[in-house]
PDB file of C-alpha atoms in Angstrom:
ATOM      1  CA  MET A   1     -20.020 -33.596 -10.645  1.00 45.00           C
ATOM      2  CA  SER A   2     -22.038 -31.839 -13.260  1.00 45.00           C
ATOM      3  CA  ARG A   3     -24.970 -32.948 -11.764  1.00 45.00           C
ATOM      4  CA  LEU A   4     -23.955 -31.562  -8.339  1.00 41.00           C
ATOM      5  CA  LEU A   5     -23.224 -28.346  -9.976  1.00 37.00           C
ATOM      6  CA  ALA A   6     -26.700 -28.398 -11.706  1.00 39.00           C
ATOM      7  CA  ALA A   7     -28.135 -28.898  -8.668  1.00 40.00           C
ATOM      8  CA  ALA A   8     -26.197 -26.136  -6.745  1.00 39.00           C
ATOM      9  CA  LEU A   9     -27.281 -23.510  -9.513  1.00 39.00           C
ATOM     10  CA  VAL A  10     -30.868 -24.453  -9.240  1.00 40.00           C
ATOM     11  CA  VAL A  11     -31.152 -23.875  -5.468  1.00 41.00           C
ATOM     12  CA  GLY A  12     -28.628 -21.067  -6.037  1.00 43.00           C
ATOM     13  CA  LEU A  13     -31.110 -19.471  -8.290  1.00 40.00           C
ATOM     14  CA  ALA A  14     -34.475 -20.536  -6.049  1.00 40.00           C
ATOM     15  CA  THR A  15     -32.974 -18.969  -3.096  1.00 38.00           C
ATOM     16  CA  ALA A  16     -32.094 -15.664  -4.372  1.00 40.00           C
ATOM     17  CA  ALA A  17     -35.529 -15.496  -6.286  1.00 39.00           C
ATOM     18  CA  SER A  18     -37.341 -16.113  -2.844  1.00 38.00           C
ATOM     19  CA  ALA A  19     -35.313 -13.251  -1.226  1.00 43.00           C
ATOM     20  CA  ASP A  20     -36.057 -10.858  -4.314  1.00 44.00           C
ATOM     21  CA  ASP A  21     -38.749  -8.571  -3.064  1.00 46.00           C
ATOM     22  CA  SER A  22     -38.862  -6.772  -6.648  1.00 55.00           C
ATOM     23  CA  LYS A  23     -41.165  -9.143  -7.916  1.00 89.00           C
ATOM     24  CA  LEU A  24     -44.968  -7.991  -8.364  1.00 94.00           C
ATOM     25  CA  LYS A  25     -46.900  -9.553  -5.598  1.00 96.00           C
ATOM     26  CA  VAL A  26     -50.380  -8.651  -6.880  1.00 97.00           C
ATOM     27  CA  LYS A  27     -52.061  -8.659 -10.437  1.00 97.00           C
ATOM     28  CA  GLU A  28     -54.878  -6.791 -11.710  1.00 98.00           C
ATOM     29  CA  GLY A  29     -58.111  -7.845 -10.467  1.00 97.00           C
ATOM     30  CA  ASP A  30     -56.376  -8.379  -6.971  1.00 98.00           C
ATOM     31  CA  ALA A  31     -57.452  -6.307  -3.960  1.00 98.00           C
ATOM     32  CA  PHE A  32     -55.010  -3.378  -3.453  1.00 98.00           C
ATOM     33  CA  PRO A  33     -53.322  -3.875  -0.298  1.00 98.00           C
ATOM     34  CA  ASP A  34     -54.553  -1.851   2.703  1.00 97.00           C
ATOM     35  CA  VAL A  35     -51.989  -0.368   4.168  1.00 97.00           C
ATOM     36  CA  PRO A  36     -52.326   2.941   6.098  1.00 97.00           C
ATOM     37  CA  LEU A  37     -49.638   5.608   5.506  1.00 97.00           C
ATOM     38  CA  ALA A  38     -48.730   9.399   6.372  1.00 96.00           C
ATOM     39  CA  ALA A  39     -48.852  11.740   3.466  1.00 97.00           C
ATOM     40  CA  ALA A  40     -47.646  15.382   2.520  1.00 96.00           C
ATOM     41  CA  GLN A  41     -50.592  17.180   1.539  1.00 96.00           C
ATOM     42  CA  ILE A  42     -52.831  14.555   2.890  1.00 95.00           C
ATOM     43  CA  GLU A  43     -55.970  16.569   2.911  1.00 94.00           C
ATOM     44  CA  LYS A  44     -56.059  16.061  -0.704  1.00 93.00           C
ATOM     45  CA  ALA A  45     -56.816  12.237  -0.475  1.00 94.00           C
ATOM     46  CA  ALA A  46     -57.996  11.700   2.939  1.00 87.00           C
ATOM     47  CA  PRO A  47     -62.015  11.747   3.629  1.00 81.00           C
ATOM     48  CA  SER A  48     -61.431  13.849   6.992  1.00 82.00           C
ATOM     49  CA  LYS A  49     -59.391  16.696   7.991  1.00 80.00           C
ATOM     50  CA  ASP A  50     -58.108  15.058  11.000  1.00 85.00           C
ATOM     51  CA  ALA A  51     -56.607  12.132   9.227  1.00 91.00           C
ATOM     52  CA  LYS A  52     -53.096  11.219  10.142  1.00 93.00           C
ATOM     53  CA  THR A  53     -53.204   8.235   7.773  1.00 96.00           C
ATOM     54  CA  VAL A  54     -54.734   7.463   4.396  1.00 96.00           C
ATOM     55  CA  SER A  55     -55.027   3.846   3.080  1.00 96.00           C
ATOM     56  CA  ILE A  56     -56.985   2.311  -0.160  1.00 96.00           C
ATOM     57  CA  ALA A  57     -59.952   1.691   2.528  1.00 95.00           C
ATOM     58  CA  ASP A  58     -60.413   5.409   2.655  1.00 95.00           C
ATOM     59  CA  LEU A  59     -60.975   6.063  -0.863  1.00 95.00           C
ATOM     60  CA  LYS A  60     -63.639   3.276  -1.820  1.00 93.00           C
ATOM     61  CA  GLY A  61     -66.071   4.318  -4.187  1.00 95.00           C
ATOM     62  CA  LYS A  62     -63.436   6.654  -6.130  1.00 96.00           C
ATOM     63  CA  ILE A  63     -61.308   5.543  -8.876  1.00 97.00           C
ATOM     64  CA  VAL A  64     -57.512   5.943  -7.465  1.00 98.00           C
ATOM     65  CA  VAL A  65     -54.055   6.371  -9.561  1.00 98.00           C
ATOM     66  CA  ILE A  66     -51.049   5.479  -7.152  1.00 98.00           C
ATOM     67  CA  PHE A  67     -48.037   6.474  -9.132  1.00 98.00           C
ATOM     68  CA  PHE A  68     -44.899   5.013  -7.203  1.00 98.00           C
ATOM     69  CA  TYR A  69     -41.603   6.802  -8.344  1.00 98.00           C
ATOM     70  CA  PRO A  70     -37.931   6.254  -6.736  1.00 97.00           C
ATOM     71  CA  LYS A  71     -36.845   9.563  -5.252  1.00 97.00           C
ATOM     72  CA  ALA A  72     -38.718  12.882  -4.556  1.00 98.00           C
ATOM     73  CA  LEU A  73     -36.606  15.930  -6.448  1.00 97.00           C
ATOM     74  CA  THR A  74     -34.662  13.631  -8.996  1.00 96.00           C
ATOM     75  CA  GLY A  75     -35.102  14.154 -12.851  1.00 96.00           C
ATOM     76  CA  GLY A  76     -37.714  11.226 -13.969  1.00 96.00           C
ATOM     77  CA  CYS A  77     -39.958  11.701 -10.894  1.00 97.00           C
ATOM     78  CA  THR A  78     -40.144  15.171 -11.555  1.00 97.00           C
ATOM     79  CA  VAL A  79     -40.861  14.757 -15.184  1.00 98.00           C
ATOM     80  CA  GLU A  80     -43.708  12.209 -13.992  1.00 98.00           C
ATOM     81  CA  SER A  81     -45.324  14.063 -10.885  1.00 98.00           C
ATOM     82  CA  CYS A  82     -45.241  17.456 -13.125  1.00 98.00           C
ATOM     83  CA  GLY A  83     -47.114  15.714 -15.821  1.00 98.00           C
ATOM     84  CA  PHE A  84     -49.771  14.253 -13.637  1.00 98.00           C
ATOM     85  CA  ARG A  85     -49.746  17.916 -12.315  1.00 98.00           C
ATOM     86  CA  ASP A  86     -50.264  19.516 -15.766  1.00 98.00           C
ATOM     87  CA  LEU A  87     -53.003  17.062 -16.580  1.00 98.00           C
ATOM     88  CA  SER A  88     -54.797  17.357 -13.065  1.00 97.00           C
ATOM     89  CA  GLU A  89     -57.600  19.268 -14.285  1.00 97.00           C
ATOM     90  CA  LYS A  90     -58.370  16.668 -17.194  1.00 98.00           C
ATOM     91  CA  PHE A  91     -58.906  13.544 -14.818  1.00 98.00           C
ATOM     92  CA  PRO A  92     -62.710  12.754 -14.073  1.00 97.00           C
ATOM     93  CA  LYS A  93     -64.015  14.156 -10.722  1.00 95.00           C
ATOM     94  CA  ASP A  94     -64.206  10.423  -9.296  1.00 93.00           C
ATOM     95  CA  VAL A  95     -60.621  10.029  -9.992  1.00 97.00           C
ATOM     96  CA  VAL A  96     -57.814  10.528  -7.148  1.00 97.00           C
ATOM     97  CA  VAL A  97     -54.080  10.920  -8.100  1.00 98.00           C
ATOM     98  CA  ILE A  98     -51.433   9.964  -5.493  1.00 98.00           C
ATOM     99  CA  GLY A  99     -48.018  10.225  -5.679  1.00 98.00           C
ATOM    100  CA  ALA A 100     -45.864   7.505  -3.527  1.00 98.00           C
ATOM    101  CA  SER A 101     -42.639   6.784  -2.583  1.00 98.00           C
ATOM    102  CA  ALA A 102     -40.070   5.872   0.449  1.00 98.00           C
ATOM    103  CA  ASP A 103     -39.176   9.456   1.116  1.00 98.00           C
ATOM    104  CA  ASP A 104     -40.249  11.227   4.338  1.00 97.00           C
ATOM    105  CA  GLN A 105     -42.694  13.845   4.712  1.00 97.00           C
ATOM    106  CA  LYS A 106     -40.264  16.836   4.909  1.00 98.00           C
ATOM    107  CA  LEU A 107     -38.780  15.631   1.302  1.00 98.00           C
ATOM    108  CA  GLN A 108     -42.290  15.035  -0.003  1.00 98.00           C
ATOM    109  CA  ASN A 109     -43.055  18.728   0.900  1.00 97.00           C
ATOM    110  CA  GLN A 110     -40.189  20.096  -0.683  1.00 98.00           C
ATOM    111  CA  PHE A 111     -41.218  18.189  -3.796  1.00 98.00           C
ATOM    112  CA  ILE A 112     -44.938  19.474  -3.495  1.00 98.00           C
ATOM    113  CA  GLU A 113     -43.889  22.998  -2.873  1.00 98.00           C
ATOM    114  CA  LYS A 114     -40.830  23.209  -5.508  1.00 98.00           C
ATOM    115  CA  ASN A 115     -43.342  21.935  -8.516  1.00 98.00           C
ATOM    116  CA  MET A 116     -46.626  23.010  -6.872  1.00 98.00           C
ATOM    117  CA  LEU A 117     -47.931  19.624  -7.026  1.00 98.00           C
ATOM    118  CA  PRO A 118     -51.703  19.205  -6.165  1.00 98.00           C
ATOM    119  CA  PHE A 119     -52.036  15.798  -4.837  1.00 98.00           C
ATOM    120  CA  ALA A 120     -51.298  13.942  -1.779  1.00 97.00           C
ATOM    121  CA  LEU A 121     -47.703  12.272  -1.821  1.00 98.00           C
ATOM    122  CA  LEU A 122     -47.524   9.063   0.330  1.00 98.00           C
ATOM    123  CA  CYS A 123     -44.771   8.590   2.485  1.00 98.00           C
ATOM    124  CA  ASP A 124     -44.064   4.983   2.936  1.00 98.00           C
ATOM    125  CA  THR A 125     -40.759   5.430   4.579  1.00 97.00           C
ATOM    126  CA  ASP A 126     -41.101   1.857   6.377  1.00 96.00           C
ATOM    127  CA  MET A 127     -41.768   0.294   2.708  1.00 96.00           C
ATOM    128  CA  LYS A 128     -44.561  -1.666   4.037  1.00 97.00           C
ATOM    129  CA  LEU A 129     -46.882  -0.948   1.178  1.00 98.00           C
ATOM    130  CA  ILE A 130     -43.947  -1.041  -1.442  1.00 97.00           C
ATOM    131  CA  GLN A 131     -42.962  -4.597  -0.256  1.00 96.00           C
ATOM    132  CA  SER A 132     -46.499  -5.979  -0.159  1.00 97.00           C
ATOM    133  CA  LEU A 133     -46.682  -4.910  -3.689  1.00 98.00           C
ATOM    134  CA  GLY A 134     -43.373  -6.398  -4.597  1.00 97.00           C
ATOM    135  CA  ILE A 135     -42.236  -3.322  -6.287  1.00 97.00           C
ATOM    136  CA  GLN A 136     -38.923  -2.671  -4.296  1.00 96.00           C
ATOM    137  CA  SER A 137     -35.771  -2.044  -6.214  1.00 94.00           C
ATOM    138  CA  PRO A 138     -33.123  -4.476  -6.654  1.00 90.00           C
ATOM    139  CA  LYS A 139     -30.831  -1.274  -6.052  1.00 83.00           C
ATOM    140  CA  GLY A 140     -31.867  -0.243  -2.752  1.00 83.00           C
ATOM    141  CA  LYS A 141     -34.563   1.215  -0.304  1.00 91.00           C
ATOM    142  CA  VAL A 142     -36.432   2.832  -2.966  1.00 95.00           C
ATOM    143  CA  PRO A 143     -39.699   1.697  -5.257  1.00 97.00           C
ATOM    144  CA  GLN A 144     -39.615   0.772  -8.447  1.00 97.00           C
ATOM    145  CA  ARG A 145     -41.584   3.381 -10.753  1.00 97.00           C
ATOM    146  CA  VAL A 146     -44.963   1.517 -11.229  1.00 98.00           C
ATOM    147  CA  THR A 147     -48.653   3.208 -11.300  1.00 98.00           C
ATOM    148  CA  PHE A 148     -51.567   1.274 -10.076  1.00 98.00           C
ATOM    149  CA  VAL A 149     -55.162   2.047 -11.012  1.00 98.00           C
ATOM    150  CA  VAL A 150     -57.323   0.747  -8.313  1.00 98.00           C
ATOM    151  CA  GLY A 151     -61.259   0.550  -8.964  1.00 97.00           C
ATOM    152  CA  LYS A 152     -63.984   1.751  -6.990  1.00 96.00           C
ATOM    153  CA  ASP A 153     -64.380  -1.453  -5.316  1.00 96.00           C
ATOM    154  CA  GLY A 154     -60.636  -1.611  -4.551  1.00 96.00           C
ATOM    155  CA  LYS A 155     -59.254  -3.849  -6.921  1.00 97.00           C
ATOM    156  CA  ILE A 156     -56.499  -3.101  -9.046  1.00 98.00           C
ATOM    157  CA  ALA A 157     -57.953  -2.297 -12.500  1.00 98.00           C
ATOM    158  CA  LYS A 158     -54.440  -1.726 -14.269  1.00 98.00           C
ATOM    159  CA  ILE A 159     -50.966  -2.043 -13.633  1.00 98.00           C
ATOM    160  CA  TYR A 160     -48.185   0.098 -15.621  1.00 98.00           C
ATOM    161  CA  ASP A 161     -44.687  -1.687 -14.674  1.00 96.00           C
ATOM    162  CA  LYS A 162     -43.043  -0.295 -17.884  1.00 95.00           C
ATOM    163  CA  VAL A 163     -43.469   3.466 -17.330  1.00 96.00           C
ATOM    164  CA  THR A 164     -41.854   6.299 -19.298  1.00 97.00           C
ATOM    165  CA  PRO A 165     -42.412   9.436 -17.498  1.00 97.00           C
ATOM    166  CA  LYS A 166     -43.153  12.098 -20.067  1.00 97.00           C
ATOM    167  CA  SER A 167     -45.777  10.226 -21.504  1.00 97.00           C
ATOM    168  CA  HIS A 168     -47.204   7.705 -18.787  1.00 98.00           C
ATOM    169  CA  PRO A 169     -49.703  10.531 -17.304  1.00 98.00           C
ATOM    170  CA  GLU A 170     -51.159  10.809 -20.598  1.00 98.00           C
ATOM    171  CA  GLU A 171     -51.676   7.005 -20.978  1.00 98.00           C
ATOM    172  CA  VAL A 172     -53.145   7.034 -17.546  1.00 98.00           C
ATOM    173  CA  LEU A 173     -55.283   9.843 -18.034  1.00 98.00           C
ATOM    174  CA  ALA A 174     -57.138   8.122 -21.142  1.00 98.00           C
ATOM    175  CA  PHE A 175     -57.210   4.728 -19.290  1.00 98.00           C
ATOM    176  CA  VAL A 176     -59.225   6.374 -16.442  1.00 98.00           C
ATOM    177  CA  THR A 177     -61.130   8.581 -18.330  1.00 97.00           C
ATOM    178  CA  GLU A 178     -62.511   5.326 -20.099  1.00 96.00           C
ATOM    179  CA  LEU A 179     -63.034   3.385 -16.408  1.00 95.00           C
ATOM    180  CA  SER A 180     -64.743   6.341 -15.064  1.00 93.00           C
ATOM    181  CA  LYS A 181     -67.520   5.862 -18.181  1.00 90.00           C
ATOM    182  CA  LYS A 182     -68.334   2.227 -16.913  1.00 85.00           C
TER     183      LYS A 182
END
């Protein structure tokens, strides 16, 4: 009887793990998924004025910081985004900073306007990029707070999966400043 219970528990845990989209599906050194997305203030990231979407392939040759946050206009997300805003002039010229969430363009535009954010905000409303990275929150249809630094070659140079909104922008700035020198 106890063997049967143990076997059922193992099967149950394996099933739960395979259904969980909150496990990172990429690692440092992997190519960042090329998923074209609409963005608020897209002209800050897209290579052409007529672009309707932006993807990592559009930014090849630049270092890209993509910071995912759960929900625009909420406490921690505002602190983190404003931290990147306040440091934006200090980032090396070959670095593009982009925020990202599952919010729609209307909410992202409100977030930009209210906080005077100087960068594009990706709108992953279908969660294609979020799910391909494995950063969907177990709590619902939002991403976890995770930041990816993508090198000029399109590969992930650094993953920050333990983010403190207030101090995080400074640590990313320090990393990309060193990366930019290479």
